[in-house]
Amino acid sequence: MARKMLVDEEMNQTNQEEAYYDFDLFVIGAGSGGVRAARFSANYGAKVGICELPFHPISSEVIGGVGGTCVIRGCVPKKILVYGAAFGSELEDARNYGWELNEKLDFNWKKLLHKKTDEIIRLNGIYKRLLSNAGVKLFEGEGKIVGPNEVEVTQLDGTKLSYSAKHILIATGSRAHRPPIPGQGLGITSDEALSLEDLPKHAVVFGGGYIAVEFASIWRGLGANVDLFFRKELPLRGFDDEMRAVVARNLEGRGINLHPQTNLTELIKTDNGIKVTTDHGEELIADVVLFATGGRLPNSKRLNLEAVGVELDNTGAVKVDEYSRTSIPSIWAVGDVTNRMNLTPVALMEGTCFAKTVFGKEPSKPDYSHVPCAVFSIPPLSVVGLSEEQAIEQANGDVLVFTSTFNPMKNTVSGRQEKTVMKLVVDAETDKVLGASMCGPDAPEIMQGIAVALKCGATKAQFDSTVGIHPSAAEEFVTMRSVSRRITCSGKPKTNL
């Protein structure tokens, strides 16, 4: 058989002895990236096997489920809870639109939890059918690599199965973790937060990333008292600083208590709940403490990778080249386990590029430019392209910033005091739009369309010449005529907020 090798971004053929393999491709991990790679490879005619740990909403090293983190204990169940939490404020706002509602509104947490679980079970079944319909052989059990072309699957009853494969793809994702502080076992991660039996009355959230901000919004929206602790001056490090400030203002406006530049130092179990101590000497009692700090850890520890020569970085992430190939030519990796850009749609892109490269005779590198993303706080933040700080850092000339802050039309009647903020960052010399941000209702739905424009290299003049949809919030992106500020590249500010 000829093994396809990538050299200088091209596929060069090298002659090999004829060899027989049980599979053309064996995938370890049936999350978003693994399922996409398996299906698309099978569509190219490859014989594909895939293994995944048994299903459970809360993951561990030996529990997972087809569909992976996003479907079972990530984006999908989180978004369902966000929808549920948003109804509280919507019902409040409805009163000024003529809806006569009782003063006391009851909420049934267990009902929402049941509906959420029903949905992830349904999606788990859909993913299994997608694999079956593509002709992919699914094994339930724990997979590990025992050689450059050999995998071992330990089934639920302990039976071990060994298979040879011309190519092996690692797609095991990542997992949440707890910070090393005294009493850490009393806290929970996002896995458990999505399956709490009882809605907390008082929740403490430790972290400033999108998971922390989203769960703070969810619990507050459902009526809990929430304290959010984070190490920096503002939450959402890595996002545009101006938009981070907007999110922080909105969180406070919704009743979340923010504790910037604060660490948790100890958790202690008491008769009244969990006592939380901070490095500022503060103490408070909570029903639940959520750890959402320091990102997620790659699921690579139990795969036997180093024994077969697959290189890992110091976090345990699998090192890959620009085509997702590891240090062993027959072994590849996509998704969060590589710790490149840890987003579900990015894992899908990487899985697609892998299938094209290896089985589609079309060498394809994932393109990480202009990848849009969203923080599903209430209201949400969504961005694409460069932040103002990134644009200034990378600029060769001046950077123009256009902003619009306004009261959404819906709020003018409801009386809610919450502004929407939009922003465009533009290269002054080329007029090219480098980045876009929005914090406000429907921001992710709007930003997906803006991402297409930026991917196509749209200029500010093209935004300006586009006719808006009226009345809508989205039209503001094509009516921002006045420059809010002009920054010269010589004055490149750096942020440590």
Short mmCIF file of C-alpha atoms in Angstrom, two decimals, residues 121-487:
data_model
loop_
_atom_site.label_atom_id
_atom_site.label_comp_id
_atom_site.label_asym_id
_atom_site.label_seq_id
_atom_site.Cartn_x
_atom_site.Cartn_y
_atom_site.Cartn_z
CA ILE A 121 -30.07 11.65 25.13
CA ARG A 122 -31.88 12.37 21.86
CA LEU A 123 -28.75 13.96 20.37
CA ASN A 124 -26.59 11.09 21.60
CA GLY A 125 -28.84 8.76 19.59
CA ILE A 126 -28.67 11.01 16.52
CA TYR A 127 -24.87 10.97 16.56
CA LYS A 128 -24.87 7.18 16.79
CA ARG A 129 -27.21 7.01 13.78
CA LEU A 130 -25.02 9.41 11.81
CA LEU A 131 -22.07 7.08 12.32
CA SER A 132 -24.11 3.99 11.45
CA ASN A 133 -25.57 5.58 8.32
CA ALA A 134 -22.06 6.45 7.15
CA GLY A 135 -20.94 2.85 7.62
CA VAL A 136 -18.67 3.59 10.59
CA LYS A 137 -18.22 0.74 13.09
CA LEU A 138 -18.80 2.01 16.65
CA PHE A 139 -17.18 0.37 19.69
CA GLU A 140 -18.19 1.29 23.22
CA GLY A 141 -15.22 1.23 25.52
CA GLU A 142 -11.89 2.86 26.31
CA GLY A 143 -9.39 3.11 23.49
CA LYS A 144 -5.65 3.40 23.68
CA ILE A 145 -2.82 3.25 21.18
CA VAL A 146 -0.40 0.32 21.49
CA GLY A 147 1.57 0.87 18.29
CA PRO A 148 1.84 3.22 15.30
CA ASN A 149 -0.88 1.19 13.57
CA GLU A 150 -2.59 -0.62 16.44
CA VAL A 151 -5.32 0.31 18.90
CA GLU A 152 -6.75 -1.57 21.86
CA VAL A 153 -10.35 -1.13 23.03
CA THR A 154 -11.32 -2.23 26.54
CA GLN A 155 -15.05 -3.02 26.47
CA LEU A 156 -17.45 -2.52 29.38
CA ASP A 157 -17.03 -6.13 30.53
CA GLY A 158 -13.24 -5.79 30.56
CA THR A 159 -12.70 -7.66 27.29
CA LYS A 160 -9.85 -6.22 25.25
CA LEU A 161 -10.07 -5.97 21.46
CA SER A 162 -7.10 -5.18 19.25
CA TYR A 163 -7.33 -3.68 15.75
CA SER A 164 -4.83 -2.53 13.20
CA ALA A 165 -5.39 0.70 11.30
CA LYS A 166 -3.49 2.47 8.55
CA HIS A 167 -4.30 5.78 10.24
CA ILE A 168 -5.24 6.51 13.85
CA LEU A 169 -7.00 9.73 14.86
CA ILE A 170 -7.01 11.02 18.44
CA ALA A 171 -10.13 13.08 19.20
CA THR A 172 -10.60 12.65 22.94
CA GLY A 173 -11.29 16.29 23.79
CA SER A 174 -10.63 17.91 27.16
CA ARG A 175 -12.03 17.92 30.67
CA ALA A 176 -12.74 20.42 33.43
CA HIS A 177 -10.54 20.51 36.51
CA ARG A 178 -10.41 21.99 40.00
CA PRO A 179 -7.76 24.45 41.26
CA PRO A 180 -5.37 23.15 43.95
CA ILE A 181 -6.82 24.89 47.01
CA PRO A 182 -7.78 23.39 50.39
CA GLY A 183 -11.29 21.97 50.23
CA GLN A 184 -11.32 21.75 46.43
CA GLY A 185 -13.41 18.57 46.64
CA LEU A 186 -16.33 20.63 47.93
CA GLY A 187 -16.49 22.56 44.66
CA ILE A 188 -17.93 21.43 41.34
CA THR A 189 -17.03 21.85 37.67
CA SER A 190 -19.25 22.70 34.72
CA ASP A 191 -20.04 18.98 34.31
CA GLU A 192 -21.80 18.80 37.66
CA ALA A 193 -23.27 22.29 37.31
CA LEU A 194 -25.33 21.09 34.35
CA SER A 195 -26.84 18.27 36.41
CA LEU A 196 -27.42 19.70 39.89
CA GLU A 197 -30.39 18.06 41.59
CA ASP A 198 -31.40 21.32 43.26
CA LEU A 199 -31.13 24.90 42.08
CA PRO A 200 -28.75 26.75 44.43
CA LYS A 201 -30.03 29.68 46.45
CA HIS A 202 -26.54 31.15 46.73
CA ALA A 203 -23.82 30.25 44.23
CA VAL A 204 -20.16 31.23 44.19
CA VAL A 205 -18.43 31.10 40.81
CA PHE A 206 -14.64 31.23 40.65
CA GLY A 207 -13.24 32.19 37.26
CA GLY A 208 -13.37 34.94 34.70
CA GLY A 209 -13.74 32.97 31.48
CA TYR A 210 -16.82 32.34 29.39
CA ILE A 211 -17.90 29.28 31.42
CA ALA A 212 -17.83 31.29 34.66
CA VAL A 213 -19.71 34.22 33.16
CA GLU A 214 -22.32 31.97 31.55
CA PHE A 215 -23.12 29.98 34.69
CA ALA A 216 -23.26 33.17 36.75
CA SER A 217 -25.84 34.47 34.27
CA ILE A 218 -27.80 31.20 34.31
CA TRP A 219 -28.06 30.92 38.07
CA ARG A 220 -28.84 34.62 38.54
CA GLY A 221 -31.47 34.46 35.81
CA LEU A 222 -33.13 31.56 37.64
CA GLY A 223 -33.28 33.51 40.88
CA ALA A 224 -30.11 32.56 42.79
CA ASN A 225 -27.81 35.01 44.52
CA VAL A 226 -24.47 34.85 42.70
CA ASP A 227 -20.97 36.02 43.62
CA LEU A 228 -18.44 35.93 40.78
CA PHE A 229 -14.74 35.96 41.75
CA PHE A 230 -11.97 36.42 39.19
CA ARG A 231 -8.26 37.28 39.22
CA LYS A 232 -8.13 40.12 36.70
CA GLU A 233 -9.72 43.57 36.82
CA LEU A 234 -12.33 42.47 34.27
CA PRO A 235 -13.78 39.08 33.26
CA LEU A 236 -13.20 37.43 29.86
CA ARG A 237 -9.45 37.92 29.47
CA GLY A 238 -8.48 37.73 25.80
CA PHE A 239 -11.61 39.48 24.55
CA ASP A 240 -11.79 43.15 23.56
CA ASP A 241 -11.29 45.24 26.71
CA GLU A 242 -14.10 47.65 25.94
CA MET A 243 -16.54 44.78 25.45
CA ARG A 244 -15.31 43.08 28.64
CA ALA A 245 -16.26 46.22 30.54
CA VAL A 246 -19.71 46.14 28.92
CA VAL A 247 -20.23 42.52 30.00
CA ALA A 248 -19.11 43.32 33.55
CA ARG A 249 -21.55 46.24 33.70
CA ASN A 250 -24.38 44.03 32.45
CA LEU A 251 -23.60 41.29 34.96
CA GLU A 252 -23.77 43.82 37.79
CA GLY A 253 -26.93 45.32 36.32
CA ARG A 254 -28.54 41.89 36.46
CA GLY A 255 -27.68 41.59 40.16
CA ILE A 256 -24.47 39.50 40.10
CA ASN A 257 -21.91 40.51 42.73
CA LEU A 258 -18.49 40.92 41.08
CA HIS A 259 -15.25 40.41 43.01
CA PRO A 260 -12.36 41.40 40.67
CA GLN A 261 -8.70 40.71 41.44
CA THR A 262 -9.72 38.11 44.02
CA ASN A 263 -8.70 34.49 44.57
CA LEU A 264 -10.44 31.82 46.58
CA THR A 265 -8.09 30.36 49.18
CA GLU A 266 -10.12 27.72 51.01
CA LEU A 267 -13.47 25.92 51.11
CA ILE A 268 -14.79 24.50 54.38
CA LYS A 269 -17.93 22.42 54.88
CA THR A 270 -20.26 23.80 57.56
CA ASP A 271 -23.77 23.04 58.81
CA ASN A 272 -25.04 26.04 56.83
CA GLY A 273 -23.26 25.27 53.56
CA ILE A 274 -19.79 25.79 52.12
CA LYS A 275 -17.71 28.52 53.73
CA VAL A 276 -15.66 30.33 51.10
CA THR A 277 -12.55 32.29 52.07
CA THR A 278 -10.74 34.73 49.76
CA ASP A 279 -7.24 36.20 49.68
CA HIS A 280 -8.78 39.52 50.80
CA GLY A 281 -10.04 37.92 54.00
CA GLU A 282 -13.67 37.81 52.88
CA GLU A 283 -15.86 34.95 54.06
CA LEU A 284 -19.28 33.90 52.78
CA ILE A 285 -21.52 30.87 52.81
CA ALA A 286 -22.75 29.27 49.57
CA ASP A 287 -24.80 26.24 48.52
CA VAL A 288 -22.60 25.64 45.49
CA VAL A 289 -19.07 26.66 44.49
CA LEU A 290 -18.27 26.35 40.79
CA PHE A 291 -14.66 26.19 39.67
CA ALA A 292 -14.22 27.61 36.17
CA THR A 293 -10.56 28.66 36.18
CA GLY A 294 -7.53 27.87 34.09
CA GLY A 295 -9.26 26.41 31.04
CA ARG A 296 -9.62 22.66 30.47
CA LEU A 297 -7.09 19.83 30.41
CA PRO A 298 -6.52 17.65 27.31
CA ASN A 299 -7.76 14.05 27.65
CA SER A 300 -4.48 12.35 26.76
CA LYS A 301 -3.24 10.69 29.95
CA ARG A 302 -4.70 7.20 29.43
CA LEU A 303 -3.98 6.87 25.70
CA ASN A 304 -0.44 5.46 26.04
CA LEU A 305 0.80 8.16 23.68
CA GLU A 306 4.30 8.75 24.97
CA ALA A 307 5.00 5.01 24.95
CA VAL A 308 4.43 4.93 21.18
CA GLY A 309 6.35 8.16 20.56
CA VAL A 310 3.56 10.74 20.20
CA GLU A 311 4.86 14.06 21.48
CA LEU A 312 2.85 16.05 24.06
CA ASP A 313 3.32 19.58 25.36
CA ASN A 314 3.62 20.43 29.06
CA THR A 315 -0.19 20.55 29.48
CA GLY A 316 -0.64 17.08 27.97
CA ALA A 317 -1.91 18.42 24.65
CA VAL A 318 -0.98 16.42 21.55
CA LYS A 319 1.52 18.25 19.36
CA VAL A 320 0.50 18.34 15.70
CA ASP A 321 1.61 20.01 12.50
CA GLU A 322 -0.53 22.30 10.36
CA TYR A 323 -2.35 19.27 8.90
CA SER A 324 -3.11 17.80 12.37
CA ARG A 325 -0.43 15.13 12.09
CA THR A 326 1.49 14.07 15.20
CA SER A 327 5.16 13.14 15.53
CA ILE A 328 4.18 9.60 14.41
CA PRO A 329 3.22 9.75 10.69
CA SER A 330 0.28 7.34 10.99
CA ILE A 331 -1.24 9.08 14.04
CA TRP A 332 -3.24 12.30 13.85
CA ALA A 333 -5.19 14.46 16.32
CA VAL A 334 -7.98 17.05 16.16
CA GLY A 335 -10.07 19.07 18.60
CA ASP A 336 -9.46 20.14 22.18
CA VAL A 337 -6.90 17.39 22.82
CA THR A 338 -4.50 19.45 20.65
CA ASN A 339 -5.27 22.69 22.54
CA ARG A 340 -5.20 24.89 19.45
CA MET A 341 -8.50 26.79 19.31
CA ASN A 342 -10.91 24.97 21.59
CA LEU A 343 -14.29 25.52 19.98
CA THR A 344 -16.72 22.91 18.66
CA PRO A 345 -16.97 24.39 15.14
CA VAL A 346 -13.17 24.48 14.99
CA ALA A 347 -13.00 20.77 15.87
CA LEU A 348 -15.49 20.17 13.05
CA MET A 349 -13.27 22.14 10.67
CA GLU A 350 -10.19 20.19 11.74
CA GLY A 351 -12.02 16.88 11.31
CA THR A 352 -13.16 17.91 7.82
CA CYS A 353 -9.64 18.97 6.82
CA PHE A 354 -8.22 15.70 8.13
CA ALA A 355 -10.63 13.62 6.01
CA LYS A 356 -9.89 15.71 2.91
CA THR A 357 -6.14 15.44 3.46
CA VAL A 358 -5.88 11.73 4.22
CA PHE A 359 -8.70 10.20 2.17
CA GLY A 360 -9.93 12.91 -0.18
CA LYS A 361 -6.61 13.50 -1.96
CA GLU A 362 -7.02 17.20 -1.15
CA PRO A 363 -4.40 18.41 1.36
CA SER A 364 -6.24 20.89 3.59
CA LYS A 365 -4.99 22.99 6.51
CA PRO A 366 -7.48 24.36 9.04
CA ASP A 367 -7.87 28.13 8.73
CA TYR A 368 -8.07 29.78 12.16
CA SER A 369 -8.60 33.31 10.89
CA HIS A 370 -11.96 35.03 11.34
CA VAL A 371 -13.41 32.34 13.59
CA PRO A 372 -16.47 33.85 15.31
CA CYS A 373 -17.34 32.95 18.87
CA ALA A 374 -19.89 33.86 21.53
CA VAL A 375 -20.18 34.12 25.28
CA PHE A 376 -23.75 33.17 26.19
CA SER A 377 -24.06 35.52 29.10
CA ILE A 378 -27.39 37.33 29.48
CA PRO A 379 -27.27 39.35 27.26
CA PRO A 380 -24.62 37.60 25.11
CA LEU A 381 -21.32 38.83 23.71
CA SER A 382 -20.15 37.77 20.27
CA VAL A 383 -17.00 38.63 18.32
CA VAL A 384 -15.13 37.85 15.12
CA GLY A 385 -11.68 38.88 13.96
CA LEU A 386 -9.33 41.09 15.96
CA SER A 387 -10.05 42.94 19.17
CA GLU A 388 -8.98 46.56 19.34
CA GLU A 389 -5.91 45.55 21.35
CA GLN A 390 -4.94 42.82 18.88
CA ALA A 391 -5.43 45.14 15.90
CA ILE A 392 -3.16 47.76 17.45
CA GLU A 393 -0.55 45.12 18.27
CA GLN A 394 -0.52 43.83 14.68
CA ALA A 395 -1.03 47.14 12.87
CA ASN A 396 1.41 48.62 10.40
CA GLY A 397 -0.54 51.86 10.29
CA ASP A 398 -3.40 53.61 12.01
CA VAL A 399 -6.42 51.75 13.37
CA LEU A 400 -9.92 53.24 13.25
CA VAL A 401 -12.50 52.27 15.85
CA PHE A 402 -16.24 52.71 15.25
CA THR A 403 -18.67 52.16 18.12
CA SER A 404 -22.40 52.41 18.67
CA THR A 405 -24.11 52.34 22.06
CA PHE A 406 -27.87 52.41 22.16
CA ASN A 407 -30.97 51.33 24.01
CA PRO A 408 -32.54 48.41 22.11
CA MET A 409 -36.01 49.18 20.83
CA LYS A 410 -37.50 46.41 22.99
CA ASN A 411 -36.10 48.07 26.12
CA THR A 412 -37.69 51.43 25.36
CA VAL A 413 -41.08 49.93 26.18
CA SER A 414 -40.07 47.34 28.78
CA GLY A 415 -38.06 49.93 30.71
CA ARG A 416 -35.01 47.71 31.08
CA GLN A 417 -31.88 49.82 31.52
CA GLU A 418 -29.36 47.83 29.49
CA LYS A 419 -27.48 49.18 26.52
CA THR A 420 -26.37 47.27 23.44
CA VAL A 421 -22.81 48.01 22.30
CA MET A 422 -21.41 47.33 18.82
CA LYS A 423 -17.90 47.86 17.54
CA LEU A 424 -15.92 47.70 14.30
CA VAL A 425 -12.12 47.84 14.14
CA VAL A 426 -10.77 49.02 10.76
CA ASP A 427 -7.36 49.29 9.12
CA ALA A 428 -7.11 53.00 8.22
CA GLU A 429 -4.91 52.46 5.16
CA THR A 430 -6.76 49.57 3.47
CA ASP A 431 -10.26 50.26 4.91
CA LYS A 432 -10.49 46.55 5.67
CA VAL A 433 -12.64 45.59 8.65
CA LEU A 434 -10.33 43.72 11.02
CA GLY A 435 -12.76 42.85 13.79
CA ALA A 436 -16.34 43.17 14.96
CA SER A 437 -17.89 42.86 18.42
CA MET A 438 -21.39 43.07 19.85
CA CYS A 439 -22.85 42.74 23.31
CA GLY A 440 -26.62 42.67 23.34
CA PRO A 441 -29.65 40.53 22.49
CA ASP A 442 -29.16 38.21 19.49
CA ALA A 443 -25.45 39.09 19.21
CA PRO A 444 -24.38 35.54 18.15
CA GLU A 445 -27.07 35.33 15.46
CA ILE A 446 -25.96 38.67 14.03
CA MET A 447 -22.24 37.99 14.31
CA GLN A 448 -22.44 34.78 12.25
CA GLY A 449 -23.40 36.89 9.24
CA ILE A 450 -20.74 39.50 9.99
CA ALA A 451 -18.17 36.68 10.07
CA VAL A 452 -18.95 35.83 6.44
CA ALA A 453 -18.27 39.44 5.46
CA LEU A 454 -14.93 39.53 7.29
CA LYS A 455 -13.93 36.15 5.83
CA CYS A 456 -14.51 37.68 2.40
CA GLY A 457 -12.29 40.67 3.26
CA ALA A 458 -15.05 43.27 3.51
CA THR A 459 -14.10 46.93 3.79
CA LYS A 460 -15.77 49.60 5.89
CA ALA A 461 -17.00 51.23 2.67
CA GLN A 462 -18.79 47.98 1.77
CA PHE A 463 -20.40 47.88 5.21
CA ASP A 464 -21.49 51.51 4.69
CA SER A 465 -22.95 50.81 1.25
CA THR A 466 -25.03 47.90 2.54
CA VAL A 467 -28.71 48.66 3.13
CA GLY A 468 -29.84 47.88 6.64
CA ILE A 469 -32.91 46.00 7.85
CA HIS A 470 -35.16 48.40 9.73
CA PRO A 471 -36.03 48.37 12.55
CA SER A 472 -33.33 46.01 13.81
CA ALA A 473 -30.26 46.14 16.00
CA ALA A 474 -28.20 44.55 13.22
CA GLU A 475 -28.57 47.62 10.98
CA GLU A 476 -26.26 49.54 13.31
CA PHE A 477 -23.35 47.62 11.81
CA VAL A 478 -23.97 49.33 8.45
CA THR A 479 -24.77 52.81 9.79
CA MET A 480 -21.70 53.57 11.95
CA ARG A 481 -20.34 56.53 10.01
CA SER A 482 -18.37 58.49 12.63
CA VAL A 483 -14.96 57.40 13.87
CA SER A 484 -14.98 56.99 17.64
CA ARG A 485 -11.19 57.10 17.84
CA ARG A 486 -8.08 56.77 15.70
CA ILE A 487 -5.04 55.01 17.12
#
